[in-house]
Tab-separated table of C-alpha atoms in Angstrom:
chain	number	residue	atom	x	y	z
D	20	MET	CA	31.437	-6.721	0.393
D	21	LEU	CA	29.311	-7.991	-2.510
D	22	TRP	CA	27.167	-10.088	-0.199
D	23	GLN	CA	26.618	-7.116	2.081
D	24	LEU	CA	25.529	-4.971	-0.874
D	25	PHE	CA	23.245	-7.689	-2.102
D	26	LEU	CA	21.490	-7.842	1.236
D	27	LEU	CA	21.220	-4.089	1.670
D	28	LEU	CA	19.828	-3.640	-1.834
D	29	THR	CA	17.118	-6.263	-1.401
D	30	VAL	CA	14.649	-3.445	-0.906
D	31	ALA	CA	15.436	-2.139	-4.414
D	32	ASN	CA	14.234	-5.397	-5.991
D	33	PRO	CA	11.763	-4.538	-8.781
D	34	ASP	CA	9.990	-7.892	-8.300
D	35	VAL	CA	7.024	-7.525	-5.966
D	36	TYR	CA	7.582	-11.129	-4.879
D	37	LEU	CA	11.299	-10.590	-4.228
D	38	GLY	CA	12.609	-13.174	-6.666
D	39	LEU	CA	16.144	-13.328	-8.021
D	40	ALA	CA	15.722	-12.921	-11.804
D	41	ASP	CA	15.591	-9.037	-11.697
D	42	ILE	CA	18.553	-8.631	-9.262
D	43	TRP	CA	20.928	-11.166	-10.792
D	44	PHE	CA	23.969	-8.912	-11.279
D	45	LEU	CA	25.473	-8.952	-7.788
D	46	PRO	CA	24.826	-12.665	-7.200
D	47	LEU	CA	26.423	-13.458	-10.533
D	48	LEU	CA	29.515	-11.424	-9.542
D	49	ILE	CA	29.704	-13.353	-6.257
D	50	CYS	CA	29.494	-16.596	-8.252
D	51	PHE	CA	32.382	-15.642	-10.568
D	52	TYR	CA	34.531	-14.529	-7.629
D	53	GLY	CA	33.727	-17.567	-5.499
D	54	MET	CA	34.317	-20.088	-8.268
D	55	PHE	CA	37.858	-18.880	-8.963
D	56	ARG	CA	38.999	-17.993	-5.465
D	57	LYS	CA	41.445	-20.439	-3.923
D	58	LYS	CA	39.705	-22.801	-1.510
D	59	THR	CA	41.176	-23.266	1.901
D	60	PHE	CA	38.288	-24.967	3.760
D	61	VAL	CA	35.018	-26.065	2.284
D	62	ASP	CA	32.256	-28.522	3.144
D	63	ASN	CA	32.838	-30.996	0.329
D	64	ASP	CA	29.635	-32.971	1.014
D	65	THR	CA	27.502	-29.850	0.741
D	66	ILE	CA	29.366	-28.719	-2.364
D	67	GLN	CA	28.913	-32.062	-4.063
D	68	TYR	CA	25.221	-32.142	-3.192
D	69	HIS	CA	24.677	-28.731	-4.760
D	70	TYR	CA	26.573	-29.732	-7.919
D	71	GLY	CA	24.300	-32.748	-8.108
D	72	LEU	CA	21.273	-30.436	-7.664
D	73	LEU	CA	22.533	-28.266	-10.474
D	74	ILE	CA	22.850	-31.280	-12.783
D	75	TYR	CA	19.359	-32.455	-11.715
D	76	LEU	CA	17.862	-29.227	-13.169
D	77	ILE	CA	18.359	-30.786	-16.577
D	78	LEU	CA	15.540	-33.266	-15.943
D	79	PRO	CA	12.690	-30.772	-15.215
D	80	THR	CA	13.957	-28.630	-18.056
D	81	LEU	CA	13.638	-31.549	-20.489
D	82	ILE	CA	10.222	-32.543	-19.093
D	83	SER	CA	8.915	-29.056	-19.674
D	84	LEU	CA	10.521	-28.690	-23.086
D	85	ILE	CA	9.649	-32.118	-24.534
D	86	GLY	CA	6.301	-32.607	-22.768
D	87	TYR	CA	4.849	-29.092	-23.110
D	88	GLY	CA	7.055	-27.228	-25.604
D	89	ILE	CA	7.896	-24.470	-23.137
D	90	VAL	CA	10.604	-23.614	-20.590
D	91	SER	CA	10.429	-20.750	-18.127
D	92	THR	CA	13.885	-19.237	-18.514
D	93	GLY	CA	13.252	-17.068	-15.461
D	94	TYR	CA	12.782	-20.034	-13.170
D	95	LEU	CA	15.608	-22.007	-14.761
D	96	PHE	CA	18.000	-19.089	-14.430
D	97	SER	CA	16.928	-18.349	-10.839
D	98	TYR	CA	17.289	-21.943	-9.622
D	99	ALA	CA	20.666	-22.320	-11.289
D	100	LEU	CA	21.928	-19.008	-9.910
D	101	TRP	CA	20.792	-19.735	-6.339
D	102	ILE	CA	22.554	-23.110	-6.438
D	103	LEU	CA	25.735	-21.621	-7.874
D	104	LEU	CA	25.575	-18.807	-5.309
D	105	HIS	CA	25.436	-21.368	-2.528
D	106	ILE	CA	28.470	-23.186	-3.905
D	107	ALA	CA	30.420	-19.991	-4.598
D	108	THR	CA	29.714	-18.594	-1.115
D	109	LEU	CA	31.041	-21.682	0.612
D	110	ASN	CA	34.111	-21.569	-1.683
D	111	LEU	CA	34.787	-18.012	-0.486
D	112	ASN	CA	35.524	-19.432	2.953
D	113	PHE	CA	34.397	-16.368	4.912
D	114	THR	CA	36.357	-15.354	7.966
D	115	GLN	CA	34.728	-14.666	11.331
D	116	LYS	CA	35.037	-10.922	10.758
D	117	GLU	CA	33.462	-11.179	7.298
D	118	ILE	CA	30.500	-13.170	8.583
D	119	LYS	CA	29.991	-10.625	11.374
D	120	LYS	CA	29.698	-7.932	8.766
D	121	LEU	CA	27.339	-10.036	6.631
D	122	LEU	CA	25.018	-10.734	9.569
D	123	SER	CA	25.081	-6.996	10.487
D	124	ALA	CA	24.106	-6.130	6.913
D	125	TYR	CA	21.304	-8.685	7.158
D	126	ILE	CA	19.966	-6.953	10.265
D	127	ILE	CA	20.282	-3.501	8.666
D	128	SER	CA	18.444	-4.680	5.577
D	129	GLY	CA	15.498	-5.652	7.738
D	130	ALA	CA	15.645	-2.289	9.610
D	131	ILE	CA	15.623	-0.411	6.299
D	132	MET	CA	12.442	-2.240	5.303
D	133	GLY	CA	10.850	-1.527	8.652
D	134	PHE	CA	11.751	2.125	8.500
D	135	LEU	CA	10.339	2.518	4.993
D	136	ILE	CA	7.093	0.762	5.978
D	137	LEU	CA	6.610	3.155	8.862
D	138	TYR	CA	7.738	6.191	6.841
D	139	GLN	CA	5.661	5.592	3.744
D	140	ARG	CA	2.610	4.080	5.527
D	141	LEU	CA	1.522	2.875	2.108
D	142	ASP	CA	-1.565	0.633	2.182
D	143	TYR	CA	-1.277	-2.359	-0.102
D	144	TYR	CA	-4.937	-2.294	-1.037
D	145	ASP	CA	-5.252	1.496	-1.381
D	146	SER	CA	-8.263	1.404	0.910
D	147	ILE	CA	-9.504	3.981	3.441
D	148	TYR	CA	-9.520	1.049	5.906
D	149	ALA	CA	-5.802	0.473	5.807
D	150	SER	CA	-4.943	-2.976	7.124
D	151	ARG	CA	-1.666	-3.952	5.454
D	152	TYR	CA	1.247	-1.640	4.883
D	153	THR	CA	3.997	-2.071	2.327
D	154	ILE	CA	6.646	-0.012	0.474
D	155	GLN	CA	7.215	1.210	-3.031
D	156	ILE	CA	10.708	2.034	-4.278
D	157	LEU	CA	12.069	3.666	-7.456
D	158	GLY	CA	8.693	3.695	-9.163
D	159	HIS	CA	8.348	-0.126	-8.946
D	160	GLU	CA	5.101	-1.822	-7.964
D	161	ARG	CA	4.285	-2.200	-4.293
D	162	PHE	CA	5.779	-5.220	-2.583
D	163	ASP	CA	3.381	-7.943	-1.504
D	164	PRO	CA	3.218	-7.496	2.325
D	165	ASN	CA	3.531	-11.243	3.000
D	166	PHE	CA	6.730	-11.448	0.964
D	167	LEU	CA	8.079	-8.254	2.446
D	168	ALA	CA	7.479	-9.521	5.997
D	169	ALA	CA	9.084	-12.853	5.137
D	170	CYS	CA	12.288	-10.952	4.290
D	171	MET	CA	12.355	-9.455	7.798
D	172	VAL	CA	12.001	-12.755	9.724
D	173	ILE	CA	15.715	-13.684	9.831
D	174	PRO	CA	16.839	-10.059	10.483
D	175	PHE	CA	14.421	-10.021	13.427
D	176	ILE	CA	15.826	-13.310	14.835
D	177	LEU	CA	19.430	-12.151	14.474
D	178	SER	CA	18.664	-8.710	15.946
D	179	ILE	CA	16.860	-10.037	19.047
D	180	THR	CA	19.637	-12.528	19.638
D	181	LYS	CA	22.268	-9.844	19.308
D	182	GLN	CA	20.346	-7.610	21.722
D	183	LEU	CA	20.266	-10.395	24.290
D	184	PHE	CA	23.910	-11.306	24.127
D	185	ASN	CA	25.578	-8.114	22.950
D	186	TYR	CA	23.348	-5.153	23.845
D	187	SER	CA	23.737	-1.980	21.777
D	188	LEU	CA	21.554	1.037	21.319
D	189	TRP	CA	21.937	0.880	17.519
D	190	ASN	CA	20.832	-2.692	17.393
D	191	LEU	CA	17.864	-1.907	19.667
D	192	VAL	CA	16.713	0.725	17.139
D	193	CYS	CA	17.056	-1.878	14.337
D	194	LEU	CA	15.138	-4.418	16.380
D	195	ILE	CA	12.224	-2.038	17.039
D	196	LEU	CA	12.082	-1.013	13.352
D	197	ILE	CA	12.030	-4.625	12.177
D	198	PHE	CA	9.410	-5.628	14.730
D	199	LEU	CA	7.139	-2.724	13.891
D	200	GLY	CA	7.660	-3.363	10.168
D	201	VAL	CA	6.532	-6.966	10.470
D	202	LEU	CA	3.536	-5.929	12.553
D	203	PHE	CA	2.369	-3.298	10.065
D	204	THR	CA	2.489	-5.749	7.179
D	205	ALA	CA	-0.116	-7.748	9.178
D	206	SER	CA	1.507	-10.988	7.986
D	207	ARG	CA	0.416	-13.766	10.312
D	208	GLY	CA	2.890	-16.294	8.932
D	209	ALA	CA	5.812	-13.908	9.482
D	210	MET	CA	4.633	-13.049	12.982
D	211	LEU	CA	4.507	-16.719	13.922
D	212	SER	CA	7.944	-17.339	12.372
D	213	CYS	CA	9.346	-14.415	14.354
D	214	SER	CA	7.838	-15.947	17.487
D	215	ILE	CA	9.641	-19.240	16.812
D	216	GLY	CA	12.957	-17.386	16.543
D	217	ALA	CA	12.374	-15.107	19.569
D	218	THR	CA	11.346	-18.036	21.800
D	219	THR	CA	14.503	-19.947	20.812
D	220	ALA	CA	16.739	-16.917	21.376
D	221	PHE	CA	15.242	-16.242	24.867
D	222	SER	CA	15.545	-19.949	25.727
D	223	ILE	CA	19.212	-20.114	24.710
D	224	PHE	CA	19.937	-16.916	26.616
D	225	ALA	CA	18.235	-18.221	29.777
D	226	PHE	CA	20.040	-21.560	29.515
D	227	ARG	CA	23.457	-19.914	29.019
D	228	ARG	CA	22.875	-17.690	32.032
D	229	ARG	CA	21.427	-20.686	33.883
D	230	LYS	CA	18.695	-18.484	35.316
D	231	VAL	CA	15.088	-19.118	34.469
D	232	LYS	CA	14.239	-15.555	35.620
D	233	TYR	CA	15.684	-14.272	32.301
D	234	LEU	CA	13.140	-16.315	30.394
D	235	ILE	CA	10.313	-15.084	32.633
D	236	TRP	CA	11.413	-11.447	32.291
D	237	GLY	CA	11.702	-11.968	28.552
D	238	GLY	CA	8.099	-13.254	28.360
D	239	PHE	CA	6.939	-10.341	30.483
D	240	LEU	CA	8.760	-7.860	28.274
D	241	VAL	CA	7.136	-9.366	25.135
D	242	VAL	CA	3.693	-9.018	26.673
D	243	ILE	CA	4.293	-5.361	27.612
D	244	LEU	CA	5.799	-4.528	24.275
D	245	GLY	CA	3.045	-6.314	22.461
D	246	TYR	CA	0.321	-4.455	24.371
D	247	THR	CA	2.029	-1.138	23.702
D	248	VAL	CA	2.573	-1.728	20.010
D	249	LEU	CA	-0.932	-3.060	19.390
D	250	ASN	CA	-2.329	0.254	20.541
D	251	ILE	CA	-0.677	1.990	17.621
D	252	LEU	CA	-1.737	-0.557	15.032
D	253	PRO	CA	-4.623	0.333	12.712
D	254	GLU	CA	-7.804	-1.407	13.785
D	255	ALA	CA	-8.069	-3.353	10.557
D	256	SER	CA	-4.477	-4.664	10.989
D	257	PHE	CA	-5.225	-5.738	14.598
D	258	GLU	CA	-8.336	-7.557	13.433
D	259	ARG	CA	-6.458	-9.382	10.701
D	260	LEU	CA	-3.686	-10.452	13.066
D	261	PHE	CA	-5.826	-11.441	16.015
D	262	SER	CA	-9.579	-11.007	16.401
D	263	LYS	CA	-10.526	-12.098	12.899
D	264	SER	CA	-7.426	-14.088	12.024
D	265	TYR	CA	-9.191	-17.370	11.299
D	266	ASP	CA	-12.454	-16.300	9.746
D	267	ASP	CA	-11.443	-13.784	7.076
D	268	SER	CA	-11.705	-14.430	3.344
D	269	SER	CA	-7.926	-14.732	2.880
D	270	ASN	CA	-7.803	-18.079	4.685
D	271	GLU	CA	-10.730	-19.426	2.712
D	272	LYS	CA	-9.044	-18.372	-0.521
D	273	ARG	CA	-5.802	-19.964	0.523
D	274	PHE	CA	-7.530	-23.303	1.117
D	275	VAL	CA	-9.103	-23.089	-2.347
D	276	ASP	CA	-5.688	-22.311	-3.855
D	277	TRP	CA	-4.171	-25.352	-2.133
D	278	ALA	CA	-6.994	-27.644	-3.359
D	279	VAL	CA	-6.659	-26.430	-6.913
D	280	GLY	CA	-2.890	-26.752	-6.810
D	281	PHE	CA	-3.069	-30.281	-5.418
D	282	LYS	CA	-5.560	-31.236	-8.146
D	283	ALA	CA	-3.020	-30.137	-10.778
D	284	PHE	CA	-0.257	-32.022	-8.916
D	285	GLU	CA	-2.222	-35.296	-8.979
D	286	ASN	CA	-2.097	-35.334	-12.767
D	287	SER	CA	1.727	-35.482	-12.840
D	288	TRP	CA	2.790	-36.328	-9.294
D	289	LEU	CA	6.007	-38.331	-9.889
D	290	PHE	CA	8.158	-35.918	-11.988
D	291	GLY	CA	6.028	-32.828	-12.035
D	292	TYR	CA	5.533	-30.488	-14.984
D	293	GLY	CA	9.059	-29.242	-15.238
D	294	MET	CA	10.410	-25.720	-15.463
D	295	GLN	CA	7.153	-23.738	-15.710
D	296	GLY	CA	5.378	-21.199	-13.521
D	297	GLU	CA	2.787	-22.607	-11.146
D	298	MET	CA	0.037	-20.323	-12.451
D	299	GLN	CA	0.770	-21.473	-16.024
D	300	ILE	CA	0.576	-25.127	-14.873
D	301	ILE	CA	-2.681	-24.711	-12.902
D	302	LYS	CA	-4.346	-22.743	-15.705
D	303	ARG	CA	-3.544	-25.429	-18.261
D	304	GLU	CA	-4.364	-28.403	-16.071
D	305	VAL	CA	-7.336	-27.155	-14.085
D	306	GLY	CA	-8.565	-24.254	-16.209
D	307	VAL	CA	-8.324	-21.455	-13.598
D	308	SER	CA	-5.825	-18.636	-13.144
D	309	MET	CA	-4.583	-19.218	-9.627
D	310	ILE	CA	-1.319	-19.749	-7.760
D	311	ALA	CA	-0.519	-22.574	-5.344
D	312	HIS	CA	-0.033	-20.124	-2.436
D	313	ASN	CA	2.405	-22.621	-0.937
D	314	THR	CA	6.089	-23.003	-1.723
D	315	TYR	CA	6.102	-26.808	-1.193
D	316	LEU	CA	3.113	-27.302	-3.455
D	317	ALA	CA	4.838	-25.107	-6.061
D	318	PHE	CA	7.941	-27.306	-5.844
D	319	LEU	CA	5.791	-30.424	-6.216
D	320	LEU	CA	4.152	-28.969	-9.317
D	321	GLN	CA	7.497	-28.231	-10.910
D	322	PHE	CA	9.604	-31.169	-9.742
D	323	GLY	CA	7.194	-33.824	-8.653
D	324	VAL	CA	7.764	-36.155	-5.696
D	325	ILE	CA	11.178	-37.194	-7.040
D	326	GLY	CA	12.596	-33.664	-7.380
D	327	PHE	CA	10.963	-32.479	-4.165
D	328	SER	CA	12.659	-35.363	-2.325
D	329	VAL	CA	16.013	-34.272	-3.747
D	330	LEU	CA	15.464	-30.772	-2.403
D	331	ALA	CA	14.204	-32.045	0.938
D	332	ILE	CA	17.382	-34.152	1.409
D	333	GLY	CA	19.482	-30.983	1.293
D	334	VAL	CA	17.358	-29.170	3.843
D	335	MET	CA	17.210	-32.154	6.201
D	336	ARG	CA	21.006	-32.474	6.013
D	337	LEU	CA	21.279	-28.835	6.957
D	338	ILE	CA	18.906	-29.177	9.901
D	339	LYS	CA	20.697	-32.313	11.066
D	340	LYS	CA	23.995	-30.534	11.011
D	341	THR	CA	22.624	-27.609	13.076
D	342	LEU	CA	21.501	-30.107	15.691
D	343	LEU	CA	24.803	-32.019	15.582
D	344	TYR	CA	26.706	-28.819	16.309
D	345	LYS	CA	24.065	-27.733	18.841
D	346	GLU	CA	23.466	-24.470	16.904
D	347	TYR	CA	19.836	-24.331	17.930
D	348	LEU	CA	19.406	-20.709	16.913
D	349	VAL	CA	20.446	-21.663	13.356
D	350	THR	CA	17.953	-24.546	13.591
D	351	ALA	CA	15.307	-21.996	14.512
D	352	MET	CA	16.321	-19.761	11.624
D	353	VAL	CA	15.897	-22.620	9.130
D	354	ILE	CA	12.615	-23.824	10.639
D	355	SER	CA	11.234	-20.261	10.740
D	356	THR	CA	12.074	-19.896	7.050
D	357	LEU	CA	10.465	-23.222	6.197
D	358	PHE	CA	7.404	-22.226	8.186
D	359	VAL	CA	6.854	-18.792	6.583
D	360	VAL	CA	7.144	-20.175	3.016
D	361	PHE	CA	4.355	-22.647	3.767
D	362	PHE	CA	1.860	-19.817	3.328
D	363	ILE	CA	3.238	-18.181	0.192
D	364	SER	CA	4.859	-19.218	-3.045
D	365	GLY	CA	8.501	-18.278	-2.668
D	366	GLU	CA	10.356	-20.980	-4.510
D	367	VAL	CA	12.925	-18.573	-6.017
D	368	ALA	CA	12.607	-15.781	-3.466
D	369	VAL	CA	15.342	-14.085	-1.418
D	370	PHE	CA	13.676	-14.958	1.898
D	371	LEU	CA	13.954	-18.670	1.185
D	372	TRP	CA	17.442	-19.125	-0.253
D	373	VAL	CA	19.440	-16.474	1.634
D	374	PRO	CA	18.638	-17.922	5.075
D	375	LEU	CA	19.651	-21.405	3.925
D	376	ILE	CA	22.924	-20.034	2.529
D	377	THR	CA	23.507	-18.038	5.709
D	378	ALA	CA	22.985	-21.147	7.850
D	379	SER	CA	25.505	-23.066	5.734
D	380	LEU	CA	28.023	-20.260	6.192
D	381	VAL	CA	27.653	-20.261	9.987
D	382	LEU	CA	28.055	-24.035	10.112
D	383	GLN	CA	31.082	-23.854	7.873
D	384	ILE	CA	32.929	-21.485	10.214
D	385	LYS	CA	31.855	-23.628	13.136
D	386	GLU	CA	33.404	-26.647	11.432
D	387	ASN	CA	36.540	-24.626	11.012
D	388	ASN	CA	36.648	-24.218	14.821
D	389	GLU	CA	36.739	-20.419	14.588
D	390	VAL	CA	33.715	-19.809	16.815
D	391	SER	CA	31.892	-21.697	19.565
D	392	SER	CA	28.419	-20.386	18.628
D	393	ILE	CA	26.551	-18.083	16.267
D	394	THR	CA	26.218	-15.651	19.168
D	395	ASP	CA	29.949	-14.995	18.805
D	396	LEU	CA	29.233	-13.638	15.330
D	397	LEU	CA	26.671	-11.113	16.419
């Protein structure tokens, strides 16, 4: 129930970049509940890895404190809470019914975002040439469209898979809302990530039915739907997504951000700069106020090659396990997440950590022999 609330209330996050520090209450409750609940089946290797990760946080904290006299408590708290949340969630040992409800809440959370984007039609830039829509809730600042779209990637993948295997009118409505929501944010990274998930879902469906015609019809449907939807997109949004996707100023700026971030990384590449914000690091080391605009580069700035390798081991273990259990949709969910965060700095964001935790949950119940596939949970 707490996890469902957490997902549904994502849209109420006061942080425009959808971090954890401002919505810590429900995750902390989940942590307390999960730590003290009796364990019946857990993935001990994953648990031990995350406890090791928690202990490792001491090193970048000391580097930041001793080397630079500062520690970002927001980053430290967020990393620690995400790791504890992962451990506690696995300790809860969700049942098949509970995970079904959680995945349904995940889909609904994306549909809520999509509905609000279409309802508010709020341009992020406040320009008469509206190109990127976002939402504004409870008097907070407007969400960054790229971050908002990233939050809808996994709900989209889950929703389209559910529609293929377990058709329902309600889910169809959710799917359309999520799809339109992602389109109207004009986030190219999120669109490509959704494409990875949709292609995987259609491929699995066609393979299970052992009829290639399903895959052909699926591709045809996507073309028709795409043509129809693009006719209702604002012209500026269409240009950003397609006709001027590669030659607009945002790509040029992103390359500059990456170059500046890498220059700062070179000065402390082994252990990084510790628990500090990337903008703070870049401003001190390079002399400009910029962000890395890339989650992996942000991790490298904070943790260096050593810490980044520790994080990468956990993700590679997760991907390896999805392949071992032939849960290719879960593989696509993880890869889509890793792809979308390449273009934005989301090191403590909901759209990075929640999909990884969700993937672990699905694999846990698979190990417990309660389901044959994630499609049984949708």
